[in-house]
N, C-alpha and C. Protein backbone atom coordinates (compact mmCIF):
# COMPACT_ATOMS: atom_id res chain seq x y z
N SER A 1 1.30 -1.15 -0.16
CA SER A 1 -0.20 0.05 -0.05
C SER A 1 0.96 1.18 -0.22
N THR A 2 2.47 1.20 0.19
CA THR A 2 3.16 2.36 1.10
C THR A 2 2.92 2.35 -0.94
N SER A 3 3.82 1.30 -1.29
CA SER A 3 4.53 1.69 -3.22
C SER A 3 3.20 2.35 -3.58
N TYR A 4 2.34 2.19 -3.38
CA TYR A 4 1.08 2.03 -4.07
C TYR A 4 0.95 4.10 -4.48
N VAL A 5 0.63 4.42 -3.39
CA VAL A 5 0.29 5.98 -2.53
C VAL A 5 2.09 7.00 -2.92
N GLN A 6 2.76 6.01 -3.01
CA GLN A 6 3.68 7.32 -3.08
C GLN A 6 3.88 7.13 -4.63
N GLN A 7 3.77 5.91 -5.41
CA GLN A 7 4.52 6.61 -6.79
C GLN A 7 3.40 7.06 -6.93
N MET A 8 2.12 7.19 -6.96
CA MET A 8 1.51 8.07 -7.02
C MET A 8 1.86 9.43 -7.41
N GLN A 9 2.06 9.63 -6.39
CA GLN A 9 2.65 11.25 -5.64
C GLN A 9 3.83 11.34 -7.61
N GLY A 10 4.01 10.26 -8.22
CA GLY A 10 4.88 10.85 -8.73
C GLY A 10 4.17 10.24 -10.66
N HIS A 11 3.25 9.53 -10.62
CA HIS A 11 2.59 9.39 -11.93
C HIS A 11 2.23 10.63 -12.37
N LEU A 12 1.19 10.29 -11.00
CA LEU A 12 0.14 11.83 -12.02
C LEU A 12 0.58 13.34 -12.15
N GLY A 13 1.11 13.27 -12.19
CA GLY A 13 2.26 14.49 -12.53
C GLY A 13 2.55 14.80 -13.54
N VAL A 14 3.26 13.05 -13.69
CA VAL A 14 3.21 12.81 -15.88
C VAL A 14 2.07 12.60 -16.68
N LEU A 15 1.13 12.20 -15.97
CA LEU A 15 0.26 12.08 -16.79
C LEU A 15 -0.61 12.83 -16.66
N PHE A 16 -1.14 14.24 -15.94
CA PHE A 16 -1.47 15.03 -16.23
C PHE A 16 -0.56 15.98 -16.15
N HIS A 17 0.61 16.07 -17.17
CA HIS A 17 1.47 17.34 -17.43
C HIS A 17 2.33 16.47 -18.28
N LYS A 18 2.32 16.38 -20.07
CA LYS A 18 2.66 15.63 -20.57
C LYS A 18 3.74 16.61 -21.13
N GLU A 19 3.54 17.43 -20.99
CA GLU A 19 4.62 18.65 -21.38
C GLU A 19 6.47 18.46 -20.53
N ALA A 20 6.00 17.65 -19.69
CA ALA A 20 6.75 18.62 -18.48
C ALA A 20 8.30 17.04 -18.66
N LYS A 21 9.23 17.97 -18.45
CA LYS A 21 10.36 18.33 -18.47
C LYS A 21 11.46 17.19 -16.78
N THR A 22 10.85 18.84 -15.57
CA THR A 22 11.65 18.43 -14.67
C THR A 22 10.29 18.45 -13.54
N ALA A 23 11.28 17.98 -12.88
CA ALA A 23 10.15 17.72 -11.04
C ALA A 23 11.50 17.13 -10.33
N LEU A 24 10.09 17.73 -9.17
CA LEU A 24 11.26 18.10 -7.71
C LEU A 24 10.35 17.79 -6.96
N VAL A 25 10.64 16.32 -5.62
CA VAL A 25 9.68 15.46 -5.35
C VAL A 25 10.68 16.25 -3.49
N LEU A 26 9.92 16.75 -3.01
CA LEU A 26 9.40 17.65 -1.30
C LEU A 26 9.53 16.24 -0.18
N GLY A 27 10.75 15.97 0.52
CA GLY A 27 10.73 15.40 1.23
C GLY A 27 10.61 13.94 0.38
N SER A 28 11.51 13.09 0.66
CA SER A 28 11.85 11.56 -1.47
C SER A 28 11.98 10.81 0.42
N GLY A 29 12.48 10.69 2.00
CA GLY A 29 12.58 9.77 2.13
C GLY A 29 12.90 8.72 1.40
N TYR A 30 11.98 7.52 1.08
CA TYR A 30 12.12 5.84 1.07
C TYR A 30 12.64 6.21 -0.61
N GLY A 31 12.47 7.35 -0.98
CA GLY A 31 13.19 7.66 -2.57
C GLY A 31 11.65 6.50 -3.14
N ILE A 32 10.18 6.82 -3.34
CA ILE A 32 9.58 6.13 -4.35
C ILE A 32 8.94 6.59 -5.02
N THR A 33 8.46 7.69 -4.72
CA THR A 33 7.45 8.57 -5.69
C THR A 33 9.41 9.56 -6.54
N ALA A 34 10.53 9.26 -6.23
CA ALA A 34 11.26 10.16 -7.04
C ALA A 34 11.55 8.17 -8.16
N GLY A 35 12.19 7.64 -7.25
CA GLY A 35 11.74 5.99 -8.68
C GLY A 35 10.95 6.11 -9.22
N ALA A 36 9.63 6.62 -8.82
CA ALA A 36 8.50 6.89 -9.61
C ALA A 36 8.56 7.29 -10.96
N LEU A 37 8.89 8.62 -10.37
CA LEU A 37 9.11 9.71 -11.87
C LEU A 37 10.07 9.17 -13.10
N ALA A 38 10.67 8.93 -11.86
CA ALA A 38 12.38 8.95 -12.36
C ALA A 38 11.73 7.23 -14.17
N ALA A 39 10.63 6.48 -13.59
CA ALA A 39 10.11 5.69 -14.51
C ALA A 39 9.89 6.14 -16.14
N HIS A 40 10.09 7.42 -16.01
CA HIS A 40 9.01 8.08 -17.22
C HIS A 40 10.36 8.35 -17.71
N PRO A 41 10.88 8.15 -18.81
CA PRO A 41 12.09 8.89 -19.65
C PRO A 41 12.23 9.98 -20.47
N GLY A 42 10.61 10.59 -20.12
CA GLY A 42 10.68 12.26 -20.54
C GLY A 42 11.47 13.20 -19.65
N LEU A 43 10.97 12.98 -18.98
CA LEU A 43 11.86 13.72 -17.74
C LEU A 43 12.90 13.72 -17.75
N GLU A 44 13.73 15.69 -17.58
CA GLU A 44 15.07 15.58 -17.50
C GLU A 44 15.70 15.34 -16.65
N ARG A 45 15.51 16.21 -15.11
CA ARG A 45 16.54 16.28 -14.38
C ARG A 45 15.35 15.90 -13.03
N ILE A 46 15.24 15.37 -12.09
CA ILE A 46 14.68 15.31 -10.74
C ILE A 46 14.92 15.70 -9.60
N ASP A 47 14.78 16.57 -9.04
CA ASP A 47 15.56 17.08 -7.96
C ASP A 47 14.38 16.33 -6.69
N ALA A 48 15.41 15.00 -5.95
CA ALA A 48 15.10 14.63 -5.00
C ALA A 48 15.03 15.13 -3.29
N VAL A 49 14.32 15.50 -2.64
CA VAL A 49 14.81 16.98 -1.04
C VAL A 49 14.68 16.17 -0.17
N GLU A 50 15.68 15.60 0.84
CA GLU A 50 15.21 15.18 1.86
C GLU A 50 16.30 15.76 3.16
N ILE A 51 15.73 15.87 4.04
CA ILE A 51 15.98 16.53 5.57
C ILE A 51 17.03 15.57 6.31
N VAL A 52 16.70 14.02 5.94
CA VAL A 52 17.29 13.63 7.45
C VAL A 52 18.19 13.02 6.55
N PRO A 53 19.90 12.73 6.37
CA PRO A 53 20.82 11.87 5.84
C PRO A 53 20.90 10.73 5.73
N GLY A 54 20.21 10.06 6.74
CA GLY A 54 20.18 8.82 6.38
C GLY A 54 18.61 8.18 5.50
N LEU A 55 18.03 9.04 6.09
CA LEU A 55 17.43 8.28 4.92
C LEU A 55 18.28 8.35 3.60
N LEU A 56 19.02 9.17 3.05
CA LEU A 56 19.58 8.84 1.36
C LEU A 56 20.52 8.09 1.44
N ASP A 57 21.23 7.94 2.68
CA ASP A 57 21.93 6.87 2.71
C ASP A 57 21.33 5.10 2.83
N ALA A 58 20.71 5.34 3.32
CA ALA A 58 19.84 4.21 3.80
C ALA A 58 19.61 3.38 2.54
N ALA A 59 19.01 4.46 1.30
CA ALA A 59 18.81 4.49 0.28
C ALA A 59 18.11 3.00 -1.44
N PRO A 60 19.17 2.03 -0.44
CA PRO A 60 19.58 1.00 -1.34
C PRO A 60 18.99 0.00 -0.53
N LEU A 61 18.86 0.06 0.43
CA LEU A 61 18.00 -0.76 1.86
C LEU A 61 16.84 -1.46 1.22
N PHE A 62 15.71 0.22 0.62
CA PHE A 62 14.14 0.41 -0.25
C PHE A 62 14.46 -0.06 -1.65
N SER A 63 15.22 -1.20 -2.25
CA SER A 63 15.62 -1.49 -3.71
C SER A 63 14.94 -3.07 -3.06
N PRO A 64 13.74 -3.17 -4.18
CA PRO A 64 13.56 -2.61 -5.41
C PRO A 64 12.15 -2.09 -5.14
N TYR A 65 12.30 -1.54 -4.50
CA TYR A 65 10.84 -0.85 -4.17
C TYR A 65 10.93 1.12 -4.03
N ASN A 66 11.60 1.70 -4.05
CA ASN A 66 12.59 3.09 -5.00
C ASN A 66 13.16 2.80 -6.60
N LEU A 67 13.30 1.95 -6.92
CA LEU A 67 13.56 1.81 -7.78
C LEU A 67 14.61 2.06 -7.97
N ASP A 68 15.47 2.12 -7.71
CA ASP A 68 17.19 2.47 -7.68
C ASP A 68 16.89 3.71 -7.49
N TYR A 69 15.93 4.62 -7.31
CA TYR A 69 16.21 5.98 -8.02
C TYR A 69 17.40 6.33 -7.45
N HIS A 70 18.47 6.44 -7.14
CA HIS A 70 19.39 7.12 -5.97
C HIS A 70 20.45 6.19 -7.91
N LYS A 71 20.19 5.61 -8.23
CA LYS A 71 20.93 5.33 -9.37
C LYS A 71 21.33 6.15 -10.59
N ASP A 72 19.85 6.84 -11.11
CA ASP A 72 19.08 7.25 -12.27
C ASP A 72 19.89 9.27 -12.08
N PRO A 73 20.31 8.60 -13.46
CA PRO A 73 22.18 10.27 -13.33
C PRO A 73 21.35 11.10 -14.06
N ARG A 74 20.26 11.08 -13.75
CA ARG A 74 18.87 12.61 -14.36
C ARG A 74 18.65 13.62 -12.95
N MET A 75 19.21 12.60 -11.33
CA MET A 75 17.91 12.51 -10.07
C MET A 75 19.57 13.79 -9.61
N LYS A 76 19.05 14.32 -9.24
CA LYS A 76 19.94 15.00 -8.22
C LYS A 76 19.05 15.18 -7.21
N ILE A 77 20.49 14.64 -5.95
CA ILE A 77 20.19 14.17 -4.81
C ILE A 77 20.52 15.75 -3.39
N HIS A 78 19.53 15.75 -2.96
CA HIS A 78 19.69 16.72 -2.07
C HIS A 78 19.21 16.98 -0.39
N VAL A 79 20.02 17.16 0.39
CA VAL A 79 20.08 17.01 1.89
C VAL A 79 19.82 18.75 2.17
N ASP A 80 18.98 19.09 2.56
CA ASP A 80 18.16 19.91 2.37
C ASP A 80 17.17 19.89 3.08
N ASP A 81 16.39 21.81 3.65
CA ASP A 81 14.77 21.50 3.86
C ASP A 81 13.46 21.86 3.09
N GLY A 82 12.85 21.60 2.86
CA GLY A 82 12.61 21.80 1.84
C GLY A 82 12.14 23.01 1.23
N ARG A 83 11.28 23.63 2.09
CA ARG A 83 10.81 25.59 2.02
C ARG A 83 12.33 26.29 1.62
N HIS A 84 13.68 25.39 2.09
CA HIS A 84 14.50 26.69 1.69
C HIS A 84 14.79 25.76 0.56
N PHE A 85 14.87 25.17 -0.13
CA PHE A 85 15.30 23.93 -1.37
C PHE A 85 14.52 24.89 -2.44
N VAL A 86 13.44 25.50 -1.91
CA VAL A 86 12.23 25.63 -3.58
C VAL A 86 12.42 27.30 -3.24
N ALA A 87 12.65 28.01 -2.07
CA ALA A 87 13.03 29.63 -2.37
C ALA A 87 13.79 30.31 -2.63
N ARG A 88 15.08 29.13 -3.58
CA ARG A 88 16.17 29.65 -3.95
C ARG A 88 16.39 29.92 -5.31
N GLY A 89 15.13 29.51 -5.70
CA GLY A 89 15.04 30.21 -7.29
C GLY A 89 14.43 29.96 -8.27
N GLN A 90 14.82 28.10 -8.59
CA GLN A 90 14.23 27.25 -9.95
C GLN A 90 13.08 27.14 -10.20
N ARG A 91 12.70 26.94 -11.66
CA ARG A 91 11.39 26.39 -11.52
C ARG A 91 11.87 24.95 -11.96
N TRP A 92 10.27 23.90 -11.93
CA TRP A 92 9.81 22.90 -12.41
C TRP A 92 8.22 22.81 -12.54
N ASP A 93 8.43 21.84 -13.33
CA ASP A 93 6.85 21.40 -14.30
C ASP A 93 6.42 20.54 -12.68
N ILE A 94 6.49 19.76 -12.42
CA ILE A 94 6.31 19.10 -11.38
C ILE A 94 6.55 18.93 -10.12
N VAL A 95 5.42 19.59 -9.14
CA VAL A 95 6.77 19.32 -7.67
C VAL A 95 5.25 18.80 -6.89
N SER A 96 6.27 17.86 -6.49
CA SER A 96 5.64 16.53 -5.50
C SER A 96 5.54 16.61 -4.28
N ILE A 97 5.27 17.09 -3.21
CA ILE A 97 5.37 17.03 -1.67
C ILE A 97 5.03 16.36 -1.33
N ASN A 98 6.18 15.79 -1.31
CA ASN A 98 5.80 13.49 -0.02
C ASN A 98 5.99 14.00 1.23
N VAL A 99 5.65 14.37 2.40
CA VAL A 99 5.50 14.27 3.42
C VAL A 99 3.92 14.46 3.94
N SER A 100 3.53 13.28 4.45
CA SER A 100 2.37 12.63 4.36
C SER A 100 1.52 13.05 5.37
N ASP A 101 2.43 13.95 6.64
CA ASP A 101 1.71 14.01 7.73
C ASP A 101 2.06 15.67 7.80
N PRO A 102 1.21 16.11 8.52
CA PRO A 102 1.71 17.90 8.66
C PRO A 102 1.21 17.53 9.84
N HIS A 103 0.94 16.37 10.86
CA HIS A 103 1.79 16.55 12.16
C HIS A 103 2.82 16.07 12.83
N LEU A 104 3.98 15.99 12.00
CA LEU A 104 4.80 15.59 12.08
C LEU A 104 5.78 15.99 11.97
N PRO A 105 6.67 16.71 13.05
CA PRO A 105 7.40 17.99 13.27
C PRO A 105 8.04 18.62 12.04
N GLY A 106 7.59 19.95 11.46
CA GLY A 106 8.19 20.17 10.75
C GLY A 106 7.22 20.30 9.94
N GLY A 107 6.52 19.91 9.79
CA GLY A 107 5.46 19.21 8.38
C GLY A 107 4.82 20.27 7.83
N ALA A 108 3.78 21.36 9.26
CA ALA A 108 2.64 21.62 8.91
C ALA A 108 3.47 22.60 7.88
N ALA A 109 4.26 23.40 7.85
CA ALA A 109 4.70 23.87 7.21
C ALA A 109 4.80 23.95 5.88
N LEU A 110 4.59 22.64 5.45
CA LEU A 110 4.20 22.41 3.93
C LEU A 110 2.85 22.11 2.96
N PHE A 111 2.46 21.86 4.13
CA PHE A 111 0.83 22.37 3.89
C PHE A 111 -0.14 23.80 4.21
N HIS A 112 0.60 24.58 4.33
CA HIS A 112 0.65 26.11 5.03
C HIS A 112 0.29 26.45 3.28
N ARG A 113 -0.73 27.52 3.39
CA ARG A 113 -1.13 28.37 2.39
C ARG A 113 -0.26 28.72 1.52
N ASP A 114 0.86 30.16 3.02
CA ASP A 114 2.05 30.33 2.46
C ASP A 114 3.37 29.49 1.71
N PHE A 115 3.32 28.30 2.05
CA PHE A 115 4.07 27.53 1.02
C PHE A 115 3.65 26.84 -0.03
N LEU A 116 1.98 26.91 0.08
CA LEU A 116 1.88 26.71 -1.39
C LEU A 116 1.88 27.52 -2.64
N GLU A 117 1.66 29.14 -1.83
CA GLU A 117 2.11 30.22 -3.03
C GLU A 117 3.25 29.72 -3.07
N LEU A 118 4.42 29.48 -1.74
CA LEU A 118 5.58 30.03 -2.32
C LEU A 118 5.56 29.08 -4.17
N VAL A 119 5.07 27.78 -3.63
CA VAL A 119 5.89 25.88 -4.92
C VAL A 119 5.80 27.34 -5.82
N LYS A 120 3.67 28.12 -6.07
CA LYS A 120 2.53 28.45 -7.08
C LYS A 120 4.68 29.13 -8.24
N GLN A 121 5.37 30.32 -6.77
CA GLN A 121 5.89 30.90 -7.92
C GLN A 121 7.65 30.31 -8.03
N HIS A 122 7.44 29.23 -7.75
CA HIS A 122 8.21 28.29 -8.94
C HIS A 122 7.81 26.83 -9.55
N LEU A 123 7.04 27.54 -10.27
CA LEU A 123 6.79 26.60 -10.98
C LEU A 123 6.47 27.38 -12.83
N ASN A 124 6.83 25.88 -13.35
CA ASN A 124 6.94 26.75 -14.95
C ASN A 124 5.12 26.62 -15.37
N PRO A 125 4.88 28.06 -16.24
CA PRO A 125 3.61 27.60 -16.94
C PRO A 125 3.30 26.20 -17.09
N GLY A 126 1.81 25.97 -16.72
CA GLY A 126 0.91 24.48 -16.71
C GLY A 126 1.26 23.76 -16.05
N GLY A 127 2.33 24.24 -14.52
CA GLY A 127 2.88 23.01 -13.93
C GLY A 127 2.16 22.29 -13.34
N VAL A 128 2.28 21.86 -12.47
CA VAL A 128 1.40 20.82 -11.40
C VAL A 128 2.15 20.66 -10.29
N VAL A 129 1.05 20.57 -8.71
CA VAL A 129 1.16 20.22 -7.93
C VAL A 129 1.02 18.61 -6.98
N LEU A 130 1.84 18.10 -6.67
CA LEU A 130 1.01 16.70 -5.71
C LEU A 130 1.04 16.88 -3.96
N LEU A 131 0.14 16.40 -3.39
CA LEU A 131 0.39 16.83 -2.23
C LEU A 131 -0.68 15.17 -1.98
N HIS A 132 -0.90 14.85 -1.15
CA HIS A 132 -0.84 13.72 -0.06
C HIS A 132 -2.10 14.36 1.06
N ALA A 133 -3.24 13.45 0.66
CA ALA A 133 -3.96 14.37 1.53
C ALA A 133 -4.83 13.20 2.81
N PHE A 134 -4.84 12.97 3.95
CA PHE A 134 -5.31 11.89 4.50
C PHE A 134 -5.81 11.80 5.98
N GLY A 135 -6.87 10.92 6.59
CA GLY A 135 -7.48 11.61 7.99
C GLY A 135 -8.19 12.11 8.18
N THR A 136 -7.66 12.75 9.25
CA THR A 136 -9.36 13.80 9.48
C THR A 136 -9.06 14.96 9.41
N ASP A 137 -7.27 14.97 8.62
CA ASP A 137 -7.21 16.46 8.18
C ASP A 137 -7.18 16.63 6.73
N THR A 138 -8.37 15.55 5.94
CA THR A 138 -8.19 15.16 4.78
C THR A 138 -8.82 16.85 4.10
N ALA A 139 -9.97 17.42 4.98
CA ALA A 139 -10.98 18.43 3.87
C ALA A 139 -10.36 19.74 4.00
N VAL A 140 -9.71 19.41 5.21
CA VAL A 140 -9.23 21.74 5.29
C VAL A 140 -7.81 21.10 4.14
N VAL A 141 -6.74 20.14 4.40
CA VAL A 141 -5.68 20.16 3.70
C VAL A 141 -5.94 20.44 1.98
N LEU A 142 -7.19 19.87 1.82
CA LEU A 142 -7.73 19.80 0.16
C LEU A 142 -8.13 20.99 0.13
N LYS A 143 -9.39 22.19 0.79
CA LYS A 143 -9.51 23.29 0.82
C LYS A 143 -8.50 23.65 0.48
N THR A 144 -7.50 23.78 1.74
CA THR A 144 -6.41 24.96 1.81
C THR A 144 -5.84 24.92 0.40
N LEU A 145 -5.18 23.46 -0.72
CA LEU A 145 -4.70 23.39 -1.72
C LEU A 145 -5.77 24.17 -2.64
N SER A 146 -7.30 23.69 -2.66
CA SER A 146 -7.81 24.59 -3.99
C SER A 146 -7.68 26.12 -4.16
N ALA A 147 -7.65 27.08 -3.00
CA ALA A 147 -7.44 28.25 -2.57
C ALA A 147 -6.82 28.65 -3.51
N SER A 148 -5.36 27.81 -3.17
CA SER A 148 -3.87 28.25 -4.06
C SER A 148 -4.30 27.85 -5.65
N TYR A 149 -4.90 26.51 -5.94
CA TYR A 149 -4.53 26.27 -7.34
C TYR A 149 -6.49 25.42 -7.71
N PRO A 150 -7.14 26.53 -8.36
CA PRO A 150 -8.22 26.15 -8.77
C PRO A 150 -9.09 24.95 -9.03
N HIS A 151 -8.41 24.23 -9.52
CA HIS A 151 -7.86 22.95 -10.61
C HIS A 151 -7.25 21.86 -10.15
N VAL A 152 -8.27 21.04 -9.32
CA VAL A 152 -7.49 19.52 -8.54
C VAL A 152 -8.20 18.36 -8.11
N ARG A 153 -7.39 17.58 -8.98
CA ARG A 153 -8.08 15.77 -9.27
C ARG A 153 -8.14 14.94 -8.28
N LEU A 154 -8.19 14.08 -7.63
CA LEU A 154 -7.93 13.07 -6.68
C LEU A 154 -8.54 11.54 -7.02
N MET A 155 -7.39 11.11 -6.49
CA MET A 155 -7.18 9.38 -7.11
C MET A 155 -7.28 8.97 -5.76
N ARG A 156 -8.17 8.03 -4.92
CA ARG A 156 -8.33 7.37 -3.29
C ARG A 156 -6.71 7.32 -2.90
N ALA A 157 -5.99 7.17 -1.90
CA ALA A 157 -5.29 6.94 -1.80
C ALA A 157 -5.51 5.87 -0.40
N TYR A 158 -4.82 6.33 0.48
CA TYR A 158 -5.00 5.08 1.43
C TYR A 158 -6.26 5.14 1.99
N ALA A 159 -7.18 3.76 2.26
CA ALA A 159 -9.18 3.94 2.66
C ALA A 159 -9.13 5.28 2.90
N ASN A 160 -8.20 6.17 4.26
CA ASN A 160 -9.10 7.44 4.51
C ASN A 160 -8.11 8.25 3.69
N GLY A 161 -8.27 8.53 1.94
CA GLY A 161 -7.54 9.73 2.03
C GLY A 161 -7.36 9.57 0.25
N PHE A 162 -6.35 11.02 -0.74
CA PHE A 162 -6.31 11.43 -1.49
C PHE A 162 -4.87 11.05 -2.00
N ASN A 163 -4.69 10.37 -3.29
CA ASN A 163 -3.44 11.67 -3.88
C ASN A 163 -4.24 12.69 -4.73
N ALA A 164 -3.65 14.00 -4.10
CA ALA A 164 -4.31 14.99 -5.05
C ALA A 164 -3.56 15.89 -6.17
N VAL A 165 -3.72 15.73 -7.45
CA VAL A 165 -3.31 16.73 -8.37
C VAL A 165 -3.69 18.07 -8.61
N ALA A 166 -3.27 19.23 -8.09
CA ALA A 166 -3.18 20.73 -8.76
C ALA A 166 -2.29 21.18 -9.64
N SER A 167 -3.68 22.34 -10.15
CA SER A 167 -2.81 23.23 -11.36
C SER A 167 -3.44 24.58 -11.25
N GLU A 168 -3.11 25.15 -12.43
CA GLU A 168 -3.56 26.80 -12.13
C GLU A 168 -5.02 26.79 -13.11
N ARG A 169 -3.07 25.17 -14.43
CA ARG A 169 -4.82 25.50 -15.70
C ARG A 169 -5.28 24.22 -15.36
N GLU A 170 -6.92 23.82 -16.35
CA GLU A 170 -7.46 22.87 -15.84
C GLU A 170 -7.14 21.40 -16.22
N LEU A 171 -6.90 20.57 -15.32
CA LEU A 171 -6.45 19.66 -16.06
C LEU A 171 -6.91 18.45 -16.13
N VAL A 172 -6.44 17.93 -17.69
CA VAL A 172 -7.07 17.41 -18.78
C VAL A 172 -5.91 16.12 -18.68
N PHE A 173 -6.90 14.87 -18.21
CA PHE A 173 -5.93 13.72 -19.22
C PHE A 173 -6.17 13.15 -20.63
N ASP A 174 -4.85 13.14 -20.99
CA ASP A 174 -4.79 13.04 -22.40
C ASP A 174 -5.10 11.04 -22.16
N ARG A 175 -5.86 10.51 -23.08
CA ARG A 175 -6.14 8.73 -22.55
C ARG A 175 -4.77 8.17 -23.89
N ASP A 176 -5.12 9.37 -25.08
CA ASP A 176 -3.40 8.56 -25.91
C ASP A 176 -2.10 8.69 -25.69
N PHE A 177 -2.27 9.89 -24.87
CA PHE A 177 -0.66 10.41 -23.99
C PHE A 177 -0.41 9.11 -23.04
N ALA A 178 -1.34 9.72 -21.93
CA ALA A 178 -1.63 8.11 -21.11
C ALA A 178 -1.33 6.94 -21.40
N SER A 179 -1.52 6.48 -22.53
CA SER A 179 -1.47 4.71 -23.20
C SER A 179 -0.58 4.55 -23.34
N LEU A 180 0.50 5.46 -23.82
CA LEU A 180 1.53 5.56 -24.07
C LEU A 180 2.81 5.63 -23.27
N GLU A 181 2.49 6.10 -22.48
CA GLU A 181 3.47 6.44 -21.35
C GLU A 181 3.40 5.26 -20.38
N LEU A 182 2.09 4.65 -20.52
CA LEU A 182 1.61 3.06 -19.75
C LEU A 182 1.80 2.33 -19.99
N SER A 183 2.16 2.71 -21.92
CA SER A 183 3.51 0.80 -22.59
C SER A 183 4.62 1.14 -21.90
N THR A 184 5.29 1.92 -21.70
CA THR A 184 7.08 1.96 -21.65
C THR A 184 7.52 1.08 -20.27
N PRO A 185 8.33 0.56 -20.43
CA PRO A 185 8.25 -0.47 -20.22
C PRO A 185 8.63 -0.48 -18.71
N SER A 186 10.26 0.25 -18.09
CA SER A 186 10.12 1.48 -17.01
C SER A 186 8.73 1.21 -15.89
N VAL A 187 7.69 1.89 -17.34
CA VAL A 187 6.20 2.60 -16.13
C VAL A 187 5.70 1.25 -15.84
N GLN A 188 5.34 0.26 -16.51
CA GLN A 188 4.38 -0.73 -16.15
C GLN A 188 5.45 -1.70 -15.04
N ARG A 189 7.10 -1.59 -14.88
CA ARG A 189 7.41 -2.44 -13.95
C ARG A 189 7.53 -1.78 -12.28
N ALA A 190 6.90 -0.70 -12.78
CA ALA A 190 7.49 -0.03 -11.46
C ALA A 190 5.69 -0.42 -11.16
N LEU A 191 5.40 0.06 -11.85
CA LEU A 191 3.16 -0.17 -11.38
C LEU A 191 3.15 -1.31 -10.52
N ALA A 192 3.26 -2.74 -11.36
CA ALA A 192 3.50 -3.80 -11.07
C ALA A 192 4.70 -3.53 -9.67
N MET A 193 5.20 -3.18 -9.64
CA MET A 193 5.90 -3.09 -7.85
C MET A 193 5.02 -2.71 -6.96
N ALA A 194 4.28 -1.74 -7.54
CA ALA A 194 3.03 -0.81 -6.28
C ALA A 194 1.54 -2.03 -6.09
N GLY A 195 1.58 -3.39 -7.28
CA GLY A 195 0.58 -3.73 -7.00
C GLY A 195 -0.60 -3.71 -7.87
N ILE A 196 -0.27 -2.95 -9.17
CA ILE A 196 -0.78 -2.87 -10.47
C ILE A 196 -0.99 -3.76 -11.43
N LEU A 197 -1.86 -4.14 -11.27
CA LEU A 197 -1.45 -6.22 -12.39
C LEU A 197 -2.80 -6.58 -12.45
N PRO A 198 -2.88 -6.97 -13.82
CA PRO A 198 -4.15 -7.27 -14.46
C PRO A 198 -5.12 -8.50 -13.74
N PRO A 199 -5.77 -7.81 -13.47
CA PRO A 199 -6.98 -7.47 -14.41
C PRO A 199 -7.39 -6.12 -14.22
N VAL A 200 -6.73 -5.68 -13.35
CA VAL A 200 -6.83 -3.53 -13.34
C VAL A 200 -5.95 -2.93 -14.12
N ASP A 201 -6.56 -2.91 -15.66
CA ASP A 201 -6.78 -1.70 -16.22
C ASP A 201 -5.66 -0.12 -15.75
N ALA A 202 -4.19 0.21 -16.36
CA ALA A 202 -3.87 0.70 -15.43
C ALA A 202 -4.42 2.51 -15.96
N LEU A 203 -4.72 2.01 -17.28
CA LEU A 203 -4.94 3.05 -18.09
C LEU A 203 -7.10 3.94 -17.74
N GLU A 204 -7.41 2.84 -17.01
CA GLU A 204 -8.59 2.44 -16.46
C GLU A 204 -8.58 3.31 -15.17
N LEU A 205 -7.31 2.84 -14.27
CA LEU A 205 -7.34 3.77 -13.19
C LEU A 205 -6.82 5.00 -13.27
N PHE A 206 -6.23 5.52 -14.17
CA PHE A 206 -5.54 6.65 -13.93
C PHE A 206 -6.98 7.67 -14.96
N SER A 207 -7.78 6.73 -15.27
CA SER A 207 -8.59 8.60 -16.13
C SER A 207 -10.05 8.50 -15.11
N GLY A 208 -10.16 7.79 -13.99
CA GLY A 208 -10.85 7.97 -13.91
C GLY A 208 -10.95 9.18 -12.31
N LEU A 209 -10.22 10.13 -11.93
CA LEU A 209 -9.73 10.32 -10.97
C LEU A 209 -11.42 11.77 -11.30
N TRP A 210 -11.15 11.85 -9.48
CA TRP A 210 -12.49 12.91 -9.00
C TRP A 210 -12.52 14.47 -9.25
N ARG A 211 -13.35 14.97 -9.80
CA ARG A 211 -12.45 16.78 -9.69
C ARG A 211 -13.08 16.83 -8.10
N LEU A 212 -11.67 18.02 -7.44
CA LEU A 212 -12.46 18.22 -6.13
C LEU A 212 -13.87 19.30 -6.60
N ARG A 213 -13.96 19.85 -7.12
CA ARG A 213 -15.50 20.55 -6.54
C ARG A 213 -16.22 19.73 -6.81
N ASP A 214 -16.34 18.85 -7.68
CA ASP A 214 -17.68 17.46 -7.57
C ASP A 214 -17.92 16.74 -6.10
N LEU A 215 -17.16 16.55 -5.18
CA LEU A 215 -16.95 15.98 -4.21
C LEU A 215 -17.11 16.65 -2.89
N LYS A 216 -18.67 17.55 -3.18
CA LYS A 216 -18.82 18.73 -2.27
C LYS A 216 -18.83 17.84 -0.38
N THR A 217 -18.83 16.40 -0.15
CA THR A 217 -19.34 16.01 0.98
C THR A 217 -17.42 16.36 1.09
N LEU A 218 -16.20 16.57 0.85
CA LEU A 218 -14.86 16.85 1.52
C LEU A 218 -14.99 18.32 1.35
N MET A 219 -15.76 19.54 1.24
CA MET A 219 -15.01 20.33 1.22
C MET A 219 -16.30 21.50 2.53
């Protein structure tokens, strides 16, 4: 279940931004999200930021679930505070905020509207943001996200939460692009590692995301 949820924080970014060339993972942790992004050959640079050095040192221990992300030449790994890293001036097409729990020490700062507005300043035009919302915080996290990004799509994550992809632009799922992307051998291997195997149809899984505005009970 962890592989599934963490991988979606990567795949959804690419599938809803087919022109993406650069990506940032804040809180790379085990490396599963970074590995999922690296499975997509169209990405040219991926920055993985983790504040705990030991997690980066332990990356080989989480293989094969992290898809050996630390060995990919496109991967730039940084030991840093995510907020400070974003503020330094680079821009990305995809930003995955991979801190799952706002109750972790320091974690709430990455769910705050001030930080989401900062991320917006460092997105390239048409860029997307990914965020995990779950548990009793789901409604407030998604409401905060939608205050900065009017277009939000949701995929069920754990039983009590969602992976959200958000943007300032309308989020359109291009089935033709997604079909080609999901047929890439590296992406197929990644999805299999996350448990997406026949009879589950990956294309139908990704095409069935909800729009946040249609789920009134969450707001």
